[in-house]
């Protein structure tokens, strides 16, 4: 995952005010990315789309080992 997307994801997880603002945007990725950019995070919708399909080494190990599925959530 790109550094900026990871940083945004971590900050979002730890900040309830950001969570409320994002929740009000629904699933409109354009609005979410615009919000993130306004808060100083630098990534695009295309960056998010590109990262959705990538798996970490840990996730690959789980898939190869049959330990379950993968959940992608904001």
PDB file of N, CA and C in Angstrom:
ATOM      1  N   UNK A   1       0.857  -1.172   0.000  1.00  0.00           N
ATOM      2  CA  UNK A   1       0.000   0.000   0.000  1.00  0.00           C
ATOM      3  C   UNK A   1       0.900   1.230   0.000  1.00  0.00           C
ATOM      4  N   UNK A   2       0.528   2.254  -0.757  1.00  0.00           N
ATOM      5  CA  UNK A   2       1.369   3.440  -0.797  1.00  0.00           C
ATOM      6  C   UNK A   2       1.480   4.054   0.589  1.00  0.00           C
ATOM      7  N   UNK A   3       2.570   4.732   0.804  1.00  0.00           N
ATOM      8  CA  UNK A   3       2.833   5.344   2.104  1.00  0.00           C
ATOM      9  C   UNK A   3       1.731   6.319   2.497  1.00  0.00           C
ATOM     10  N   UNK A   4       1.284   7.133   1.557  1.00  0.00           N
ATOM     11  CA  UNK A   4       0.254   8.128   1.867  1.00  0.00           C
ATOM     12  C   UNK A   4      -1.090   7.474   2.178  1.00  0.00           C
ATOM     13  N   UNK A   5      -1.447   6.461   1.431  1.00  0.00           N
ATOM     14  CA  UNK A   5      -2.709   5.769   1.693  1.00  0.00           C
ATOM     15  C   UNK A   5      -2.636   5.073   3.046  1.00  0.00           C
ATOM     16  N   UNK A   6      -1.500   4.460   3.337  1.00  0.00           N
ATOM     17  CA  UNK A   6      -1.316   3.793   4.629  1.00  0.00           C
ATOM     18  C   UNK A   6      -1.390   4.806   5.772  1.00  0.00           C
ATOM     19  N   UNK A   7      -0.749   5.952   5.590  1.00  0.00           N
ATOM     20  CA  UNK A   7      -0.768   6.992   6.631  1.00  0.00           C
ATOM     21  C   UNK A   7      -2.195   7.480   6.865  1.00  0.00           C
ATOM     22  N   UNK A   8      -2.936   7.709   5.780  1.00  0.00           N
ATOM     23  CA  UNK A   8      -4.326   8.142   5.897  1.00  0.00           C
ATOM     24  C   UNK A   8      -5.156   7.080   6.615  1.00  0.00           C
ATOM     25  N   UNK A   9      -4.979   5.837   6.234  1.00  0.00           N
ATOM     26  CA  UNK A   9      -5.726   4.739   6.841  1.00  0.00           C
ATOM     27  C   UNK A   9      -5.452   4.643   8.341  1.00  0.00           C
ATOM     28  N   UNK A  10      -4.192   4.760   8.719  1.00  0.00           N
ATOM     29  CA  UNK A  10      -3.812   4.705  10.138  1.00  0.00           C
ATOM     30  C   UNK A  10      -4.399   5.884  10.902  1.00  0.00           C
ATOM     31  N   UNK A  11      -4.260   7.079  10.340  1.00  0.00           N
ATOM     32  CA  UNK A  11      -4.795   8.270  11.005  1.00  0.00           C
ATOM     33  C   UNK A  11      -6.315   8.197  11.111  1.00  0.00           C
ATOM     34  N   UNK A  12      -6.960   7.691  10.075  1.00  0.00           N
ATOM     35  CA  UNK A  12      -8.417   7.557  10.081  1.00  0.00           C
ATOM     36  C   UNK A  12      -8.863   6.592  11.175  1.00  0.00           C
ATOM     37  N   UNK A  13      -8.156   5.506  11.324  1.00  0.00           N
ATOM     38  CA  UNK A  13      -8.491   4.513  12.353  1.00  0.00           C
ATOM     39  C   UNK A  13      -8.414   5.132  13.752  1.00  0.00           C
ATOM     40  N   UNK A  14      -7.480   6.065  13.953  1.00  0.00           N
ATOM     41  CA  UNK A  14      -7.239   6.646  15.272  1.00  0.00           C
ATOM     42  C   UNK A  14      -7.992   7.949  15.541  1.00  0.00           C
ATOM     43  N   UNK A  15      -8.713   8.481  14.556  1.00  0.00           N
ATOM     44  CA  UNK A  15      -9.332   9.798  14.691  1.00  0.00           C
ATOM     45  C   UNK A  15     -10.844   9.697  14.459  1.00  0.00           C
ATOM     46  N   UNK A  16     -11.612   9.783  15.535  1.00  0.00           N
ATOM     47  CA  UNK A  16     -13.069   9.637  15.435  1.00  0.00           C
ATOM     48  C   UNK A  16     -13.722  10.758  14.634  1.00  0.00           C
ATOM     49  N   UNK A  17     -13.179  11.960  14.700  1.00  0.00           N
ATOM     50  CA  UNK A  17     -13.746  13.074  13.938  1.00  0.00           C
ATOM     51  C   UNK A  17     -13.609  12.814  12.435  1.00  0.00           C
ATOM     52  N   UNK A  18     -12.440  12.342  12.023  1.00  0.00           N
ATOM     53  CA  UNK A  18     -12.241  11.990  10.614  1.00  0.00           C
ATOM     54  C   UNK A  18     -13.200  10.871  10.208  1.00  0.00           C
ATOM     55  N   UNK A  19     -13.394   9.901  11.082  1.00  0.00           N
ATOM     56  CA  UNK A  19     -14.296   8.786  10.789  1.00  0.00           C
ATOM     57  C   UNK A  19     -15.713   9.287  10.533  1.00  0.00           C
ATOM     58  N   UNK A  20     -16.175  10.233  11.353  1.00  0.00           N
ATOM     59  CA  UNK A  20     -17.523  10.790  11.181  1.00  0.00           C
ATOM     60  C   UNK A  20     -17.642  11.501   9.841  1.00  0.00           C
ATOM     61  N   UNK A  21     -16.614  12.299   9.505  1.00  0.00           N
ATOM     62  CA  UNK A  21     -16.654  13.044   8.248  1.00  0.00           C
ATOM     63  C   UNK A  21     -16.649  12.098   7.047  1.00  0.00           C
ATOM     64  N   UNK A  22     -15.838  11.062   7.105  1.00  0.00           N
ATOM     65  CA  UNK A  22     -15.771  10.089   6.014  1.00  0.00           C
ATOM     66  C   UNK A  22     -17.078   9.307   5.909  1.00  0.00           C
ATOM     67  N   UNK A  23     -17.648   8.940   7.040  1.00  0.00           N
ATOM     68  CA  UNK A  23     -18.899   8.172   7.041  1.00  0.00           C
ATOM     69  C   UNK A  23     -19.999   8.941   6.316  1.00  0.00           C
ATOM     70  N   UNK A  24     -20.030  10.254   6.483  1.00  0.00           N
ATOM     71  CA  UNK A  24     -21.041  11.082   5.831  1.00  0.00           C
ATOM     72  C   UNK A  24     -20.870  11.131   4.315  1.00  0.00           C
ATOM     73  N   UNK A  25     -19.703  10.728   3.811  1.00  0.00           N
ATOM     74  CA  UNK A  25     -19.441  10.745   2.367  1.00  0.00           C
ATOM     75  C   UNK A  25     -19.906   9.464   1.684  1.00  0.00           C
ATOM     76  N   UNK A  26     -20.285   8.484   2.476  1.00  0.00           N
ATOM     77  CA  UNK A  26     -20.709   7.215   1.891  1.00  0.00           C
ATOM     78  C   UNK A  26     -19.549   6.515   1.213  1.00  0.00           C
ATOM     79  N   UNK A  27     -19.813   5.936   0.052  1.00  0.00           N
ATOM     80  CA  UNK A  27     -18.776   5.179  -0.652  1.00  0.00           C
ATOM     81  C   UNK A  27     -18.220   5.933  -1.854  1.00  0.00           C
ATOM     82  N   UNK A  28     -18.425   7.249  -1.901  1.00  0.00           N
ATOM     83  CA  UNK A  28     -17.932   8.066  -3.011  1.00  0.00           C
ATOM     84  C   UNK A  28     -16.429   8.275  -2.857  1.00  0.00           C
ATOM     85  N   UNK A  29     -15.644   7.458  -3.547  1.00  0.00           N
ATOM     86  CA  UNK A  29     -14.194   7.502  -3.399  1.00  0.00           C
ATOM     87  C   UNK A  29     -13.619   8.850  -3.819  1.00  0.00           C
ATOM     88  N   UNK A  30     -14.234   9.497  -4.794  1.00  0.00           N
ATOM     89  CA  UNK A  30     -13.777  10.820  -5.212  1.00  0.00           C
ATOM     90  C   UNK A  30     -13.850  11.822  -4.072  1.00  0.00           C
ATOM     91  N   UNK A  31     -14.954  11.798  -3.331  1.00  0.00           N
ATOM     92  CA  UNK A  31     -15.112  12.699  -2.187  1.00  0.00           C
ATOM     93  C   UNK A  31     -14.129  12.353  -1.073  1.00  0.00           C
ATOM     94  N   UNK A  32     -13.931  11.068  -0.834  1.00  0.00           N
ATOM     95  CA  UNK A  32     -13.018  10.641   0.227  1.00  0.00           C
ATOM     96  C   UNK A  32     -11.591  11.063  -0.102  1.00  0.00           C
ATOM     97  N   UNK A  33     -11.172  10.866  -1.351  1.00  0.00           N
ATOM     98  CA  UNK A  33      -9.820  11.259  -1.753  1.00  0.00           C
ATOM     99  C   UNK A  33      -9.672  12.776  -1.694  1.00  0.00           C
ATOM    100  N   UNK A  34     -10.684  13.517  -2.135  1.00  0.00           N
ATOM    101  CA  UNK A  34     -10.629  14.981  -2.060  1.00  0.00           C
ATOM    102  C   UNK A  34     -10.504  15.434  -0.607  1.00  0.00           C
ATOM    103  N   UNK A  35     -11.242  14.797   0.281  1.00  0.00           N
ATOM    104  CA  UNK A  35     -11.150  15.102   1.715  1.00  0.00           C
ATOM    105  C   UNK A  35      -9.732  14.830   2.221  1.00  0.00           C
ATOM    106  N   UNK A  36      -9.208  13.655   1.886  1.00  0.00           N
ATOM    107  CA  UNK A  36      -7.853  13.294   2.321  1.00  0.00           C
ATOM    108  C   UNK A  36      -6.838  14.305   1.797  1.00  0.00           C
ATOM    109  N   UNK A  37      -6.965  14.682   0.529  1.00  0.00           N
ATOM    110  CA  UNK A  37      -6.051  15.664  -0.048  1.00  0.00           C
ATOM    111  C   UNK A  37      -6.145  16.999   0.672  1.00  0.00           C
ATOM    112  N   UNK A  38      -7.359  17.390   1.075  1.00  0.00           N
ATOM    113  CA  UNK A  38      -7.535  18.663   1.784  1.00  0.00           C
ATOM    114  C   UNK A  38      -6.900  18.637   3.171  1.00  0.00           C
ATOM    115  N   UNK A  39      -6.692  17.432   3.697  1.00  0.00           N
ATOM    116  CA  UNK A  39      -6.067  17.265   5.016  1.00  0.00           C
ATOM    117  C   UNK A  39      -4.561  17.037   4.911  1.00  0.00           C
ATOM    118  N   UNK A  40      -4.012  17.116   3.685  1.00  0.00           N
ATOM    119  CA  UNK A  40      -2.566  17.006   3.512  1.00  0.00           C
ATOM    120  C   UNK A  40      -2.048  15.662   3.042  1.00  0.00           C
ATOM    121  N   UNK A  41      -2.940  14.722   2.751  1.00  0.00           N
ATOM    122  CA  UNK A  41      -2.525  13.422   2.231  1.00  0.00           C
ATOM    123  C   UNK A  41      -2.503  13.524   0.707  1.00  0.00           C
ATOM    124  N   UNK A  42      -1.502  12.937   0.081  1.00  0.00           N
ATOM    125  CA  UNK A  42      -1.347  13.081  -1.356  1.00  0.00           C
ATOM    126  C   UNK A  42      -1.490  11.735  -2.057  1.00  0.00           C
ATOM    127  N   UNK A  43      -2.697  11.458  -2.538  1.00  0.00           N
ATOM    128  CA  UNK A  43      -2.951  10.283  -3.368  1.00  0.00           C
ATOM    129  C   UNK A  43      -4.217  10.521  -4.174  1.00  0.00           C
ATOM    130  N   UNK A  44      -4.425   9.697  -5.180  1.00  0.00           N
ATOM    131  CA  UNK A  44      -5.556   9.849  -6.092  1.00  0.00           C
ATOM    132  C   UNK A  44      -6.471   8.625  -6.017  1.00  0.00           C
ATOM    133  N   UNK A  45      -7.623   8.738  -6.653  1.00  0.00           N
ATOM    134  CA  UNK A  45      -8.539   7.601  -6.748  1.00  0.00           C
ATOM    135  C   UNK A  45      -7.836   6.456  -7.481  1.00  0.00           C
ATOM    136  N   UNK A  46      -7.066   6.781  -8.514  1.00  0.00           N
ATOM    137  CA  UNK A  46      -6.329   5.746  -9.257  1.00  0.00           C
ATOM    138  C   UNK A  46      -5.339   5.027  -8.349  1.00  0.00           C
ATOM    139  N   UNK A  47      -4.701   5.766  -7.435  1.00  0.00           N
ATOM    140  CA  UNK A  47      -3.780   5.137  -6.478  1.00  0.00           C
ATOM    141  C   UNK A  47      -4.521   4.141  -5.594  1.00  0.00           C
ATOM    142  N   UNK A  48      -5.699   4.534  -5.133  1.00  0.00           N
ATOM    143  CA  UNK A  48      -6.503   3.651  -4.279  1.00  0.00           C
ATOM    144  C   UNK A  48      -6.913   2.408  -5.064  1.00  0.00           C
ATOM    145  N   UNK A  49      -7.381   2.601  -6.289  1.00  0.00           N
ATOM    146  CA  UNK A  49      -7.795   1.468  -7.117  1.00  0.00           C
ATOM    147  C   UNK A  49      -6.631   0.510  -7.366  1.00  0.00           C
ATOM    148  N   UNK A  50      -5.448   1.060  -7.600  1.00  0.00           N
ATOM    149  CA  UNK A  50      -4.266   0.226  -7.855  1.00  0.00           C
ATOM    150  C   UNK A  50      -3.888  -0.586  -6.627  1.00  0.00           C
ATOM    151  N   UNK A  51      -4.071  -0.005  -5.449  1.00  0.00           N
ATOM    152  CA  UNK A  51      -3.683  -0.686  -4.215  1.00  0.00           C
ATOM    153  C   UNK A  51      -4.703  -1.716  -3.758  1.00  0.00           C
ATOM    154  N   UNK A  52      -5.935  -1.604  -4.198  1.00  0.00           N
ATOM    155  CA  UNK A  52      -6.976  -2.550  -3.772  1.00  0.00           C
ATOM    156  C   UNK A  52      -6.629  -3.982  -4.151  1.00  0.00           C
ATOM    157  N   UNK A  53      -5.991  -4.165  -5.303  1.00  0.00           N
ATOM    158  CA  UNK A  53      -5.702  -5.508  -5.778  1.00  0.00           C
ATOM    159  C   UNK A  53      -4.406  -6.097  -5.268  1.00  0.00           C
ATOM    160  N   UNK A  54      -3.589  -5.305  -4.578  1.00  0.00           N
ATOM    161  CA  UNK A  54      -2.311  -5.803  -4.091  1.00  0.00           C
ATOM    162  C   UNK A  54      -2.477  -6.505  -2.751  1.00  0.00           C
ATOM    163  N   UNK A  55      -1.713  -7.557  -2.549  1.00  0.00           N
ATOM    164  CA  UNK A  55      -1.739  -8.307  -1.297  1.00  0.00           C
ATOM    165  C   UNK A  55      -0.387  -8.183  -0.606  1.00  0.00           C
ATOM    166  N   UNK A  56      -0.425  -8.087   0.703  1.00  0.00           N
ATOM    167  CA  UNK A  56       0.816  -8.091   1.477  1.00  0.00           C
ATOM    168  C   UNK A  56       1.358  -9.516   1.527  1.00  0.00           C
ATOM    169  N   UNK A  57       2.605  -9.664   1.956  1.00  0.00           N
ATOM    170  CA  UNK A  57       3.190 -10.998   2.105  1.00  0.00           C
ATOM    171  C   UNK A  57       2.361 -11.841   3.080  1.00  0.00           C
ATOM    172  N   UNK A  58       1.908 -11.226   4.161  1.00  0.00           N
ATOM    173  CA  UNK A  58       1.096 -11.937   5.153  1.00  0.00           C
ATOM    174  C   UNK A  58      -0.214 -12.421   4.538  1.00  0.00           C
ATOM    175  N   UNK A  59      -0.861 -11.558   3.752  1.00  0.00           N
ATOM    176  CA  UNK A  59      -2.110 -11.941   3.104  1.00  0.00           C
ATOM    177  C   UNK A  59      -1.880 -13.064   2.096  1.00  0.00           C
ATOM    178  N   UNK A  60      -0.768 -12.990   1.351  1.00  0.00           N
ATOM    179  CA  UNK A  60      -0.447 -14.045   0.397  1.00  0.00           C
ATOM    180  C   UNK A  60      -0.231 -15.375   1.104  1.00  0.00           C
ATOM    181  N   UNK A  61       0.451 -15.342   2.250  1.00  0.00           N
ATOM    182  CA  UNK A  61       0.671 -16.561   3.028  1.00  0.00           C
ATOM    183  C   UNK A  61      -0.652 -17.171   3.473  1.00  0.00           C
ATOM    184  N   UNK A  62      -1.593 -16.336   3.902  1.00  0.00           N
ATOM    185  CA  UNK A  62      -2.891 -16.833   4.352  1.00  0.00           C
ATOM    186  C   UNK A  62      -3.672 -17.461   3.208  1.00  0.00           C
ATOM    187  N   UNK A  63      -3.624 -16.824   2.048  1.00  0.00           N
ATOM    188  CA  UNK A  63      -4.331 -17.364   0.896  1.00  0.00           C
ATOM    189  C   UNK A  63      -3.703 -18.691   0.486  1.00  0.00           C
ATOM    190  N   UNK A  64      -2.382 -18.727   0.426  1.00  0.00           N
ATOM    191  CA  UNK A  64      -1.682 -19.952   0.031  1.00  0.00           C
ATOM    192  C   UNK A  64      -1.920 -21.064   1.049  1.00  0.00           C
ATOM    193  N   UNK A  65      -2.032 -20.696   2.318  1.00  0.00           N
ATOM    194  CA  UNK A  65      -2.228 -21.685   3.366  1.00  0.00           C
ATOM    195  C   UNK A  65      -3.675 -22.025   3.630  1.00  0.00           C
ATOM    196  N   UNK A  66      -4.582 -21.324   2.999  1.00  0.00           N
ATOM    197  CA  UNK A  66      -6.000 -21.609   3.180  1.00  0.00           C
ATOM    198  C   UNK A  66      -6.565 -21.120   4.501  1.00  0.00           C
ATOM    199  N   UNK A  67      -5.994 -20.059   5.066  1.00  0.00           N
ATOM    200  CA  UNK A  67      -6.452 -19.549   6.358  1.00  0.00           C
ATOM    201  C   UNK A  67      -7.617 -18.578   6.257  1.00  0.00           C
ATOM    202  N   UNK A  68      -8.266 -18.485   5.151  1.00  0.00           N
ATOM    203  CA  UNK A  68      -9.430 -17.612   5.079  1.00  0.00           C
ATOM    204  C   UNK A  68      -9.306 -16.558   4.006  1.00  0.00           C
ATOM    205  N   UNK A  69     -10.273 -15.653   3.992  1.00  0.00           N
ATOM    206  CA  UNK A  69     -10.350 -14.635   2.971  1.00  0.00           C
ATOM    207  C   UNK A  69      -9.652 -13.356   3.358  1.00  0.00           C
ATOM    208  N   UNK A  70      -9.829 -12.383   2.494  1.00  0.00           N
ATOM    209  CA  UNK A  70      -9.211 -11.079   2.683  1.00  0.00           C
ATOM    210  C   UNK A  70     -10.319 -10.045   2.781  1.00  0.00           C
ATOM    211  N   UNK A  71     -10.206  -9.174   3.737  1.00  0.00           N
ATOM    212  CA  UNK A  71     -11.176  -8.109   3.932  1.00  0.00           C
ATOM    213  C   UNK A  71     -10.484  -6.782   3.703  1.00  0.00           C
ATOM    214  N   UNK A  72     -11.031  -5.956   2.790  1.00  0.00           N
ATOM    215  CA  UNK A  72     -10.497  -4.626   2.537  1.00  0.00           C
ATOM    216  C   UNK A  72     -11.535  -3.636   3.021  1.00  0.00           C
ATOM    217  N   UNK A  73     -11.156  -2.799   3.972  1.00  0.00           N
ATOM    218  CA  UNK A  73     -12.095  -1.820   4.524  1.00  0.00           C
ATOM    219  C   UNK A  73     -11.369  -0.533   4.840  1.00  0.00           C
ATOM    220  N   UNK A  74     -12.071   0.547   4.817  1.00  0.00           N
ATOM    221  CA  UNK A  74     -11.512   1.846   5.205  1.00  0.00           C
ATOM    222  C   UNK A  74     -11.705   2.035   6.654  1.00  0.00           C
TER     223      UNK A  74
END
